[in-house]
Amino acid sequence: MTVASTKLHDRLEEWFHARDWSPFAFQRETWEAYAQGRSLLLHAPTGMGKTYAVWLGPLSEYLDGLGQEKKEAETKKAEPLRVVWLTPLRALAADTVESLLDPVRELGANWTVEQRTGDTSASVRARQDKRMPTALVTTPESLSVMLSRKDARKRLSTVRCVIVDEWHELLSTKRGTQTELCLARLRAWNPEIQTLGLSATLGNLDEALRALTGSVEQDAEPVLVKGDDPKEVVVESVLPSDITRFPWAGHLGIKLSEDVAQAIDQAGTTLVFCNTRSQCEIWFAELFKRRPDWLGRIAIHHGSIDRELRTRVENALRTGQVEDPSGSVTALKCVVCTSSLDLGVDFSPVDQVIQIGSPKGVARLIQRAGRSGHAPGKISRVLCVPAHAFELVEFAAARTAIGRKAIESRVPLAKPLDVLAQHAVTLAVGEGFDAETLFEEVRTTHAYRELTDEEWGWVLEFITTGGSALTAYPHFHRVV
């Protein structure tokens, strides 16, 4: 252990002890790896403190004057942009900002933390255009849009590290590939940037680390940090009273709505997860029909809901209370939602999770179960409600897999050329690019490490002439 990392550890240990906490071994390992200049992937159960494990390293580095810029306690202006925090869902951004601000305030750091997503107002964006916060919580899409600015290199040149939250949610998707390309661009501007990823439910950890960190040579090799898994996940199923009259396919699970209503009655605050937005709307209406007295105490949350309403629901989950337009406050009983609330920092009032229908994956079921008992040492419980009889078998299989810790892998995509074409157009809109230089940059990503000259030539032809199919249409000639 170096002198620098010892100083960093001491400061963080003091902060934890002031809260009557004791750091986990994986948190100390993460701080040590960060102090050594390593990029890393942290894999630990939901609710175990991954956020503080990755956030406190950069924060303490600044306070101890270990980075390139020394601490200036008397400076009135906040520090320039140092940390970019990528979140897969904009619904997480506000919650993440509040979680990051707690240690900033208590440790006395001269930092600002703000979000920039599709929900961010024009006035806030305009202020950020003049001066970026010290830490920016944003989405892969918003980061990509920032790269399309003419002054993107200047605005992002001070970034010290990028933290990718819930990496398992992005990994096997085109959004994950987009994230890889954005990270490659930032590393091209500053090869010393450290990349810190967070994951909770994933099987192929080594591959996930390679996809996150790319192949840019750094002084220290990336490292995989694993947290202990002491959390217990309890999976229970609602059984129909008469299996012979229960459907064998299709349906939405409404036949068991009274059982669900009774389970919600017996708990404090409940999250009811549905797999689609239409199913979410149907179940919300059905539960209200079953319990009209829940008026004002039951809410709905999914991606198509108005931003203001989504924000009110998220705030209600944090506080456990709902405030109506008249100002009266009642206790929140239930939120019916989709994957929009799969992830999050801390919904502490939630003590029960209900899954309607099969989650179609062990990792997803664990992730949703983790919304309850979202703290170290607490049990996460999920009540599974079958839409048809065969889903009882799926729930049993998921329960067995969880007991064996058999979590499915999420394989990164290989060379999706449509994402690469869009990324090239994005960079062309900004400061432009040199084709040969960008080709080498793109090949540092895991997704495009085997990109050929022919494939790159096809991408360039497509964005400049529309390719062989669209060459006759001038509006497809995107880049010159």
XYZ file of C-alpha atoms in Angstrom:
480
model
C 0.000 0.000 0.000
C 1.366 3.403 -0.979
C 1.587 6.507 1.220
C -1.017 8.161 -1.022
C -3.524 5.330 -0.670
C -2.925 5.206 3.095
C -3.922 8.872 3.379
C -6.976 8.216 1.223
C -7.995 5.242 3.375
C -7.625 7.203 6.610
C -9.931 9.976 5.434
C -12.619 7.555 4.277
C -12.371 5.395 7.397
C -12.961 8.511 9.507
C -16.032 9.432 7.464
C -17.494 5.935 7.827
C -16.835 5.829 11.566
C -18.525 9.212 12.007
C -21.672 7.525 10.678
C -21.199 4.443 12.880
C -20.433 2.392 9.781
C -17.576 0.056 8.987
C -16.354 -0.258 5.375
C -16.590 -3.621 3.661
C -13.426 -5.259 2.374
C -14.504 -4.689 -1.242
C -14.911 -0.950 -0.570
C -11.364 -0.716 0.772
C -10.125 -2.765 -2.188
C -11.869 -0.359 -4.571
C -10.307 2.699 -2.901
C -6.883 1.069 -3.083
C -7.277 0.211 -6.770
C -8.390 3.746 -7.575
C -5.442 5.241 -5.668
C -3.162 3.060 -7.817
C -4.643 4.568 -10.989
C -6.483 1.392 -11.982
C -9.725 1.137 -13.895
C -12.036 -1.520 -12.465
C -15.344 -3.349 -12.457
C -16.978 -3.694 -9.044
C -19.426 -6.575 -8.702
C -21.435 -6.734 -5.474
C -25.054 -7.371 -4.439
C -27.665 -4.618 -4.580
C -27.734 -2.423 -1.486
C -24.206 -3.220 -0.288
C -22.649 0.229 -0.795
C -21.185 0.102 -4.313
C -21.959 3.792 -4.843
C -19.701 4.924 -1.985
C -17.047 2.402 -2.987
C -16.463 4.097 -6.356
C -17.488 7.678 -5.506
C -15.349 8.227 -2.421
C -12.119 7.421 -4.237
C -12.206 10.404 -6.637
C -13.639 12.646 -3.909
C -10.961 11.818 -1.360
C -8.254 12.033 -4.016
C -9.206 15.656 -4.566
C -9.401 16.445 -0.847
C -5.977 14.950 -0.200
C -4.424 16.727 -3.169
C -3.435 13.461 -4.843
C -4.680 14.423 -8.324
C -3.203 16.812 -10.832
C -5.015 19.723 -9.215
C -4.321 20.571 -5.569
C -6.998 21.319 -3.035
C -7.819 25.018 -2.755
C -10.028 25.368 0.277
C -10.454 29.092 -0.102
C -11.470 29.007 -3.761
C -14.997 30.310 -4.239
C -15.567 28.756 -7.643
C -16.359 25.058 -7.678
C -13.932 22.644 -9.268
C -14.266 22.054 -13.043
C -15.714 18.840 -14.441
C -13.789 15.891 -12.983
C -16.250 12.976 -12.865
C -18.823 11.769 -15.406
C -21.344 9.339 -13.895
C -23.261 7.337 -16.520
C -26.606 5.871 -15.539
C -28.743 3.671 -17.810
C -32.046 5.231 -16.696
C -32.842 8.918 -16.406
C -35.186 8.023 -13.520
C -32.048 7.232 -11.485
C -30.329 10.554 -12.112
C -31.976 12.668 -9.393
C -31.623 9.897 -6.813
C -27.974 9.441 -7.757
C -27.243 13.166 -7.435
C -28.652 13.253 -3.906
C -26.666 10.171 -2.892
C -23.422 11.660 -4.221
C -23.995 15.019 -2.548
C -24.128 13.604 0.998
C -20.384 12.903 1.356
C -19.538 16.035 -0.653
C -21.286 18.199 1.952
C -20.000 16.271 4.967
C -16.390 16.108 3.764
C -16.396 19.779 2.800
C -15.406 19.310 -0.833
C -15.759 22.306 -3.124
C -17.701 20.252 -5.672
C -21.001 20.625 -7.485
C -23.046 17.627 -8.620
C -25.765 17.979 -11.273
C -27.658 15.839 -13.757
C -28.058 16.230 -17.512
C -30.665 13.975 -19.141
C -33.674 14.314 -21.378
C -35.560 15.596 -18.316
C -33.126 18.470 -17.650
C -34.665 21.901 -18.230
C -33.369 24.280 -20.892
C -32.292 26.822 -18.261
C -30.120 24.269 -16.450
C -28.604 23.140 -19.743
C -27.805 26.743 -20.619
C -26.069 27.237 -17.255
C -24.080 24.041 -17.744
C -23.073 25.196 -21.213
C -21.320 28.126 -19.538
C -19.811 26.106 -16.692
C -20.048 22.367 -16.146
C -20.502 20.934 -12.628
C -17.665 19.049 -10.958
C -19.557 15.772 -11.321
C -22.122 15.244 -14.062
C -24.727 12.479 -13.807
C -25.940 11.688 -17.305
C -27.028 8.912 -19.680
C -25.087 7.362 -22.584
C -27.356 9.176 -25.036
C -26.791 12.563 -23.414
C -23.027 11.989 -23.344
C -23.127 11.134 -27.039
C -25.001 14.375 -27.748
C -22.311 16.278 -25.811
C -19.695 14.780 -28.142
C -21.494 16.405 -31.084
C -20.584 19.891 -29.832
C -17.788 21.818 -31.530
C -16.192 22.496 -28.135
C -16.645 18.959 -26.748
C -12.920 18.324 -26.384
C -12.434 21.515 -24.342
C -15.507 20.902 -22.166
C -14.514 17.312 -21.344
C -10.741 17.721 -21.167
C -10.696 17.961 -17.344
C -12.542 14.668 -16.743
C -10.544 12.530 -14.306
C -12.729 9.407 -14.249
C -15.933 7.964 -15.715
C -18.212 5.847 -13.521
C -20.628 3.540 -15.359
C -23.507 2.530 -13.100
C -25.453 -0.720 -13.622
C -23.050 -1.867 -16.351
C -24.856 -5.219 -16.576
C -27.952 -3.405 -17.880
C -26.002 -1.830 -20.736
C -23.547 -4.592 -21.560
C -25.428 -6.718 -24.101
C -27.283 -3.846 -25.772
C -26.539 -1.256 -28.443
C -26.608 1.358 -25.677
C -23.687 -0.521 -24.161
C -21.860 -0.406 -27.493
C -22.595 3.332 -27.681
C -21.091 3.688 -24.197
C -17.941 1.846 -25.301
C -17.525 4.256 -28.229
C -18.035 7.324 -26.015
C -15.456 6.020 -23.541
C -12.985 5.426 -26.379
C -13.363 9.057 -27.453
C -12.766 10.340 -23.905
C -9.693 8.102 -23.538
C -8.364 9.386 -26.865
C -8.502 12.904 -25.434
C -7.123 11.864 -22.041
C -5.499 8.385 -21.873
C -5.169 8.710 -18.079
C -8.931 8.637 -17.469
C -9.961 5.863 -15.082
C -13.132 3.899 -15.805
C -15.057 2.460 -12.862
C -17.993 0.137 -13.537
C -20.706 -1.109 -11.176
C -22.558 -4.392 -11.561
C -24.867 -6.384 -9.323
C -26.130 -9.410 -11.282
C -23.842 -10.813 -13.949
C -22.207 -14.100 -14.894
C -19.422 -13.211 -17.381
C -17.481 -10.752 -15.228
C -14.101 -10.998 -16.988
C -15.679 -10.265 -20.371
C -17.681 -7.415 -18.843
C -14.448 -5.880 -17.503
C -12.794 -6.081 -20.935
C -15.791 -4.454 -22.603
C -15.811 -1.658 -20.025
C -12.133 -0.770 -20.084
C -11.207 -1.389 -23.738
C -7.634 -2.003 -24.858
C -5.990 1.395 -24.381
C -2.650 0.841 -22.664
C -2.485 2.286 -19.149
C 0.185 2.275 -16.450
C -1.889 -0.089 -14.300
C -3.949 -3.077 -15.482
C -7.734 -2.959 -14.907
C -8.927 -5.061 -11.993
C -12.097 -6.960 -11.069
C -13.305 -6.299 -7.517
C -15.827 -8.740 -6.053
C -17.906 -8.030 -2.984
C -19.100 -10.715 -0.600
C -22.634 -11.979 -1.180
C -24.213 -12.224 2.285
C -27.629 -11.018 1.149
C -30.410 -13.572 1.173
C -33.016 -13.501 -1.604
C -36.316 -15.167 -0.761
C -38.535 -16.098 -3.731
C -42.151 -17.046 -3.040
C -44.992 -17.762 -5.455
C -48.737 -17.123 -5.323
C -50.511 -20.416 -5.979
C -53.984 -20.420 -7.582
C -56.677 -22.005 -5.444
C -57.740 -24.278 -8.319
C -54.925 -25.128 -10.731
C -57.318 -27.017 -13.047
C -59.130 -23.768 -13.880
C -55.954 -21.698 -14.179
C -54.900 -20.771 -17.764
C -51.997 -22.623 -19.384
C -50.833 -19.814 -21.654
C -51.184 -16.067 -22.241
C -53.128 -13.807 -19.875
C -51.937 -11.045 -17.526
C -52.319 -12.638 -14.096
C -55.468 -10.664 -13.248
C -57.127 -13.827 -11.903
C -54.850 -13.505 -8.864
C -55.401 -9.776 -8.317
C -57.188 -10.303 -4.999
C -54.263 -12.362 -3.693
C -51.937 -9.536 -4.723
C -54.148 -6.919 -3.053
C -54.112 -8.917 0.188
C -50.314 -9.195 0.065
C -50.058 -5.424 -0.412
C -52.441 -4.914 2.524
C -50.107 -6.836 4.819
C -46.965 -4.867 3.908
C -45.773 -1.298 4.263
C -44.750 -0.048 0.809
C -44.786 -2.395 -2.190
C -43.345 -2.254 -5.692
C -45.423 -4.251 -8.180
C -43.322 -4.973 -11.288
C -44.964 -5.639 -14.656
C -43.134 -6.556 -17.854
C -44.894 -4.122 -20.203
C -46.433 -0.657 -19.948
C -49.866 -1.885 -21.012
C -49.801 -4.596 -18.339
C -48.713 -1.949 -15.838
C -51.735 0.235 -16.697
C -54.124 -2.737 -16.481
C -52.816 -3.845 -13.089
C -52.922 -0.307 -11.709
C -56.590 -0.033 -12.693
C -57.358 -3.512 -11.339
C -55.786 -2.875 -7.926
C -57.619 0.427 -7.598
C -60.826 -1.380 -8.506
C -60.146 -3.947 -5.782
C -59.211 -1.312 -3.169
C -60.942 2.033 -3.873
C -59.841 3.235 -0.437
C -56.260 3.298 -1.755
C -57.075 6.510 -3.611
C -54.021 8.763 -3.312
C -51.899 5.968 -1.845
C -51.260 3.951 -5.008
C -49.175 5.235 -7.910
C -47.970 4.185 -11.358
C -44.512 4.618 -12.907
C -43.200 3.835 -16.406
C -41.277 5.545 -19.176
C -44.313 7.056 -20.918
C -45.557 8.820 -17.799
C -45.158 12.606 -17.702
C -41.831 13.678 -16.203
C -43.449 15.689 -13.385
C -45.578 12.727 -12.309
C -42.602 10.357 -12.446
C -40.628 12.728 -10.244
C -43.474 12.902 -7.700
C -43.646 9.107 -7.557
C -39.867 8.806 -7.102
C -39.936 11.371 -4.295
C -42.813 9.494 -2.666
C -40.750 6.299 -2.752
C -37.878 8.044 -0.986
C -40.037 9.510 1.774
C -42.776 6.882 1.954
C -45.402 9.642 1.768
C -47.671 11.137 -0.892
C -48.724 14.783 -0.908
C -51.935 15.622 -2.780
C -52.648 19.020 -4.422
C -54.378 20.245 -1.246
C -51.208 19.697 0.759
C -52.396 16.771 2.883
C -49.952 13.893 3.305
C -50.749 10.174 3.315
C -48.537 7.090 3.499
C -47.583 5.551 0.153
C -48.966 2.044 -0.182
C -47.974 0.740 -3.580
C -46.326 1.676 -6.892
C -47.117 -0.349 -10.009
C -44.167 -0.045 -12.376
C -42.140 -1.493 -15.222
C -38.363 -1.787 -15.577
C -38.261 2.004 -15.039
C -37.746 1.229 -11.334
C -35.603 -1.903 -11.761
C -32.557 0.046 -10.702
C -31.908 2.698 -8.106
C -29.779 4.008 -5.283
C -32.038 3.644 -2.269
C -35.776 3.155 -1.949
C -35.544 2.387 1.762
C -39.301 2.486 2.534
C -39.962 -0.460 0.175
C -40.328 -3.673 2.145
C -42.011 -5.884 -0.465
C -41.546 -6.561 -4.178
C -44.136 -8.351 -6.298
C -43.325 -9.664 -9.780
C -46.286 -10.081 -12.143
C -45.495 -12.767 -14.713
C -42.121 -14.296 -15.458
C -39.183 -11.850 -15.366
C -37.569 -13.934 -18.153
C -34.226 -14.021 -16.394
C -32.610 -14.885 -13.065
C -30.560 -11.684 -12.983
C -33.615 -9.497 -13.562
C -35.536 -11.238 -10.764
C -32.620 -10.737 -8.345
C -32.333 -7.093 -9.399
C -36.015 -6.462 -8.737
C -35.997 -8.404 -5.473
C -33.107 -6.178 -4.378
C -35.414 -3.160 -4.320
C -36.655 -4.568 -0.992
C -34.282 -4.962 1.926
C -32.050 -2.474 0.136
C -29.365 -2.358 2.830
C -26.519 -4.589 4.079
C -27.711 -7.494 6.214
C -31.375 -7.243 5.206
C -33.295 -9.964 3.378
C -34.621 -9.206 -0.109
C -38.014 -10.767 -0.773
C -40.001 -11.101 -3.980
C -43.509 -12.522 -4.367
C -44.006 -13.985 -7.860
C -47.477 -13.970 -9.434
C -47.938 -16.329 -12.413
C -49.927 -15.180 -15.435
C -50.393 -18.824 -16.428
C -49.546 -22.255 -15.034
C -46.244 -22.799 -16.842
C -44.804 -19.703 -15.142
C -44.949 -21.571 -11.837
C -42.258 -23.824 -13.311
C -40.210 -20.767 -14.358
C -40.408 -19.330 -10.845
C -39.279 -22.649 -9.369
C -36.349 -22.778 -11.802
C -35.369 -19.198 -10.924
C -35.490 -20.020 -7.207
C -33.161 -23.004 -7.757
C -30.776 -20.930 -9.881
C -30.585 -18.204 -7.242
C -29.773 -20.811 -4.603
C -26.930 -22.100 -6.787
C -25.789 -18.554 -7.681
C -26.199 -19.465 -11.357
C -26.564 -16.047 -12.981
C -26.799 -15.865 -16.757
C -24.141 -14.075 -18.793
C -24.809 -10.988 -20.900
C -22.705 -11.202 -24.037
C -21.485 -7.879 -25.483
C -22.546 -7.155 -29.047
C -19.957 -7.627 -31.794
C -19.529 -4.889 -34.405
C -23.046 -3.396 -34.774
C -22.253 -1.178 -37.764
C -25.392 0.949 -37.389
C -24.190 2.158 -33.982
C -20.739 2.870 -35.402
C -22.218 4.846 -38.298
C -24.273 6.968 -35.920
C -21.225 7.576 -33.717
C -19.189 8.694 -36.722
C -21.927 11.144 -37.727
C -22.032 12.444 -34.143
C -18.293 13.158 -34.171
C -18.523 14.729 -37.635
C -21.163 17.147 -36.360
C -18.713 18.158 -33.629
C -15.066 18.846 -34.385
C -14.916 16.316 -37.229
C -12.572 13.359 -37.446
C -9.700 11.871 -39.405
C -10.846 8.528 -40.831
C -7.632 6.609 -40.132
C -7.268 7.998 -36.596
C -10.884 7.246 -35.709
C -10.532 3.711 -37.108
C -7.678 3.025 -34.687
C -9.629 4.627 -31.827
C -12.724 2.526 -32.514
C -10.653 -0.654 -32.581
C -9.634 -0.043 -28.954
C -13.200 -0.930 -27.905
C -14.192 -4.517 -27.139
C -17.118 -4.371 -29.580
C -15.038 -3.303 -32.590
C -11.660 -4.838 -31.764
C -11.919 -7.018 -34.897
C -13.339 -4.332 -37.196
C -11.872 -4.794 -40.688
C -10.763 -2.191 -43.219
C -13.616 -3.288 -45.481
C -16.239 -2.834 -42.755
C -14.858 0.590 -41.848
C -14.873 1.516 -45.518
C -18.542 0.507 -45.737
C -19.386 2.756 -42.759
C -17.570 5.720 -44.309
C -19.281 5.170 -47.653
C -22.678 4.898 -45.992
C -22.391 8.167 -44.041
C -20.930 10.117 -46.982
C -22.892 8.818 -49.998
C -25.683 6.729 -48.478
C -24.052 3.525 -49.671
C -25.022 1.560 -52.746
C -28.718 1.586 -51.854
C -29.194 5.274 -50.957
C -26.628 7.043 -53.105
C -29.346 8.610 -55.273
C -30.866 10.438 -52.275
C -28.836 13.546 -51.321
C -30.351 13.840 -47.822
C -28.616 10.575 -46.874
C -25.208 12.134 -47.631
C -24.588 12.984 -43.992
C -20.860 13.627 -43.874
C -18.471 15.387 -46.236
